JSON list of C-alpha atoms in Angstrom, two decimals:
[
{"chain": "A", "resi": 1, "resn": "MET", "atom": "CA", "xyz": [139.34, 67.90, 85.52]},
{"chain": "A", "resi": 2, "resn": "LYS", "atom": "CA", "xyz": [138.66, 71.57, 85.06]},
{"chain": "A", "resi": 3, "resn": "ARG", "atom": "CA", "xyz": [138.56, 74.05, 87.92]},
{"chain": "A", "resi": 4, "resn": "VAL", "atom": "CA", "xyz": [136.38, 77.19, 87.65]},
{"chain": "A", "resi": 5, "resn": "THR", "atom": "CA", "xyz": [136.78, 79.98, 90.37]},
{"chain": "A", "resi": 6, "resn": "ILE", "atom": "CA", "xyz": [133.82, 82.07, 91.09]},
{"chain": "A", "resi": 7, "resn": "LYS", "atom": "CA", "xyz": [134.90, 85.38, 92.61]},
{"chain": "A", "resi": 8, "resn": "SER", "atom": "CA", "xyz": [132.54, 86.43, 95.42]},
{"chain": "A", "resi": 9, "resn": "ARG", "atom": "CA", "xyz": [132.56, 87.86, 98.96]},
{"chain": "A", "resi": 10, "resn": "PRO", "atom": "CA", "xyz": [133.44, 86.89, 101.56]},
{"chain": "A", "resi": 11, "resn": "ARG", "atom": "CA", "xyz": [135.62, 84.27, 99.73]},
{"chain": "A", "resi": 12, "resn": "ASP", "atom": "CA", "xyz": [135.78, 82.67, 96.21]},
{"chain": "A", "resi": 13, "resn": "SER", "atom": "CA", "xyz": [134.15, 79.31, 95.27]},
{"chain": "A", "resi": 14, "resn": "VAL", "atom": "CA", "xyz": [135.78, 76.56, 93.26]},
{"chain": "A", "resi": 15, "resn": "VAL", "atom": "CA", "xyz": [133.63, 74.43, 90.90]},
{"chain": "A", "resi": 16, "resn": "LEU", "atom": "CA", "xyz": [135.21, 71.26, 89.81]},
{"chain": "A", "resi": 17, "resn": "ILE", "atom": "CA", "xyz": [134.03, 69.91, 86.39]},
{"chain": "A", "resi": 18, "resn": "ASP", "atom": "CA", "xyz": [134.48, 66.25, 85.30]},
{"chain": "A", "resi": 19, "resn": "GLU", "atom": "CA", "xyz": [135.84, 65.04, 88.68]},
{"chain": "A", "resi": 20, "resn": "LYS", "atom": "CA", "xyz": [134.73, 61.87, 90.16]},
{"chain": "A", "resi": 21, "resn": "LEU", "atom": "CA", "xyz": [132.18, 62.14, 93.01]},
{"chain": "A", "resi": 22, "resn": "ALA", "atom": "CA", "xyz": [134.12, 59.51, 94.97]},
{"chain": "A", "resi": 23, "resn": "ASN", "atom": "CA", "xyz": [137.10, 61.99, 95.16]},
{"chain": "A", "resi": 24, "resn": "LEU", "atom": "CA", "xyz": [134.93, 64.94, 96.49]},
{"chain": "A", "resi": 25, "resn": "GLY", "atom": "CA", "xyz": [136.14, 64.36, 100.13]},
{"chain": "A", "resi": 26, "resn": "SER", "atom": "CA", "xyz": [139.69, 65.24, 99.34]},
{"chain": "A", "resi": 27, "resn": "TYR", "atom": "CA", "xyz": [138.72, 68.69, 98.11]},
{"chain": "A", "resi": 28, "resn": "LEU", "atom": "CA", "xyz": [136.52, 69.64, 101.12]},
{"chain": "A", "resi": 29, "resn": "PRO", "atom": "CA", "xyz": [137.83, 71.89, 103.78]},
{"chain": "A", "resi": 30, "resn": "VAL", "atom": "CA", "xyz": [135.68, 70.60, 106.55]},
{"chain": "A", "resi": 31, "resn": "ASP", "atom": "CA", "xyz": [135.29, 67.26, 108.13]},
{"chain": "A", "resi": 32, "resn": "LYS", "atom": "CA", "xyz": [131.43, 67.20, 107.88]},
{"chain": "A", "resi": 33, "resn": "PRO", "atom": "CA", "xyz": [130.15, 68.92, 104.79]},
{"chain": "A", "resi": 34, "resn": "VAL", "atom": "CA", "xyz": [126.54, 69.70, 104.01]},
{"chain": "A", "resi": 35, "resn": "ILE", "atom": "CA", "xyz": [125.53, 68.62, 100.56]},
{"chain": "A", "resi": 36, "resn": "ILE", "atom": "CA", "xyz": [122.50, 70.11, 98.79]},
{"chain": "A", "resi": 37, "resn": "THR", "atom": "CA", "xyz": [121.21, 67.86, 95.91]},
{"chain": "A", "resi": 38, "resn": "ASP", "atom": "CA", "xyz": [117.96, 67.08, 94.27]},
{"chain": "A", "resi": 39, "resn": "GLU", "atom": "CA", "xyz": [116.07, 63.70, 94.67]},
{"chain": "A", "resi": 40, "resn": "ASN", "atom": "CA", "xyz": [117.25, 62.21, 91.37]},
{"chain": "A", "resi": 41, "resn": "VAL", "atom": "CA", "xyz": [120.88, 62.87, 91.95]},
{"chain": "A", "resi": 42, "resn": "ARG", "atom": "CA", "xyz": [120.66, 61.50, 95.45]},
{"chain": "A", "resi": 43, "resn": "ALA", "atom": "CA", "xyz": [118.96, 58.36, 94.23]},
{"chain": "A", "resi": 44, "resn": "ILE", "atom": "CA", "xyz": [121.60, 57.66, 91.64]},
{"chain": "A", "resi": 45, "resn": "TRP", "atom": "CA", "xyz": [124.66, 58.91, 93.32]},
{"chain": "A", "resi": 46, "resn": "GLY", "atom": "CA", "xyz": [123.95, 59.41, 96.98]},
{"chain": "A", "resi": 47, "resn": "ARG", "atom": "CA", "xyz": [125.87, 56.24, 98.14]},
{"chain": "A", "resi": 48, "resn": "HIS", "atom": "CA", "xyz": [129.11, 58.12, 96.83]},
{"chain": "A", "resi": 49, "resn": "PHE", "atom": "CA", "xyz": [128.45, 61.23, 99.01]},
{"chain": "A", "resi": 50, "resn": "PRO", "atom": "CA", "xyz": [131.10, 61.83, 101.73]},
{"chain": "A", "resi": 51, "resn": "ALA", "atom": "CA", "xyz": [129.98, 61.47, 105.31]},
{"chain": "A", "resi": 52, "resn": "GLY", "atom": "CA", "xyz": [127.98, 64.59, 106.34]},
{"chain": "A", "resi": 53, "resn": "ASP", "atom": "CA", "xyz": [124.51, 66.14, 106.14]},
{"chain": "A", "resi": 54, "resn": "VAL", "atom": "CA", "xyz": [122.50, 65.86, 102.98]},
{"chain": "A", "resi": 55, "resn": "ILE", "atom": "CA", "xyz": [119.60, 68.20, 102.13]},
{"chain": "A", "resi": 56, "resn": "THR", "atom": "CA", "xyz": [117.37, 66.81, 99.54]},
{"chain": "A", "resi": 57, "resn": "ILE", "atom": "CA", "xyz": [115.20, 69.12, 97.42]},
{"chain": "A", "resi": 58, "resn": "GLY", "atom": "CA", "xyz": [112.51, 68.46, 94.70]},
{"chain": "A", "resi": 59, "resn": "THR", "atom": "CA", "xyz": [113.16, 68.30, 91.01]},
{"chain": "A", "resi": 60, "resn": "GLY", "atom": "CA", "xyz": [111.94, 70.35, 88.18]},
{"chain": "A", "resi": 61, "resn": "GLU", "atom": "CA", "xyz": [112.05, 73.97, 86.99]},
{"chain": "A", "resi": 62, "resn": "SER", "atom": "CA", "xyz": [109.71, 75.32, 89.67]},
{"chain": "A", "resi": 63, "resn": "ILE", "atom": "CA", "xyz": [112.26, 74.22, 92.39]},
{"chain": "A", "resi": 64, "resn": "LYS", "atom": "CA", "xyz": [115.03, 76.08, 90.70]}
]
């Protein structure tokens, strides 16, 4: 797994690359995260999301 730190204010963010989605909960600093995902990712991987709120957006370049 690769960790990339994004320097920002008020605090830095860490991006985990090549980590299993099932392990996501062990990296989250809160009990109930909010996950923002698109329709395609949620349809395929949503069952692996940790417990929490999920905001689903559309897909395609116009959404980005």
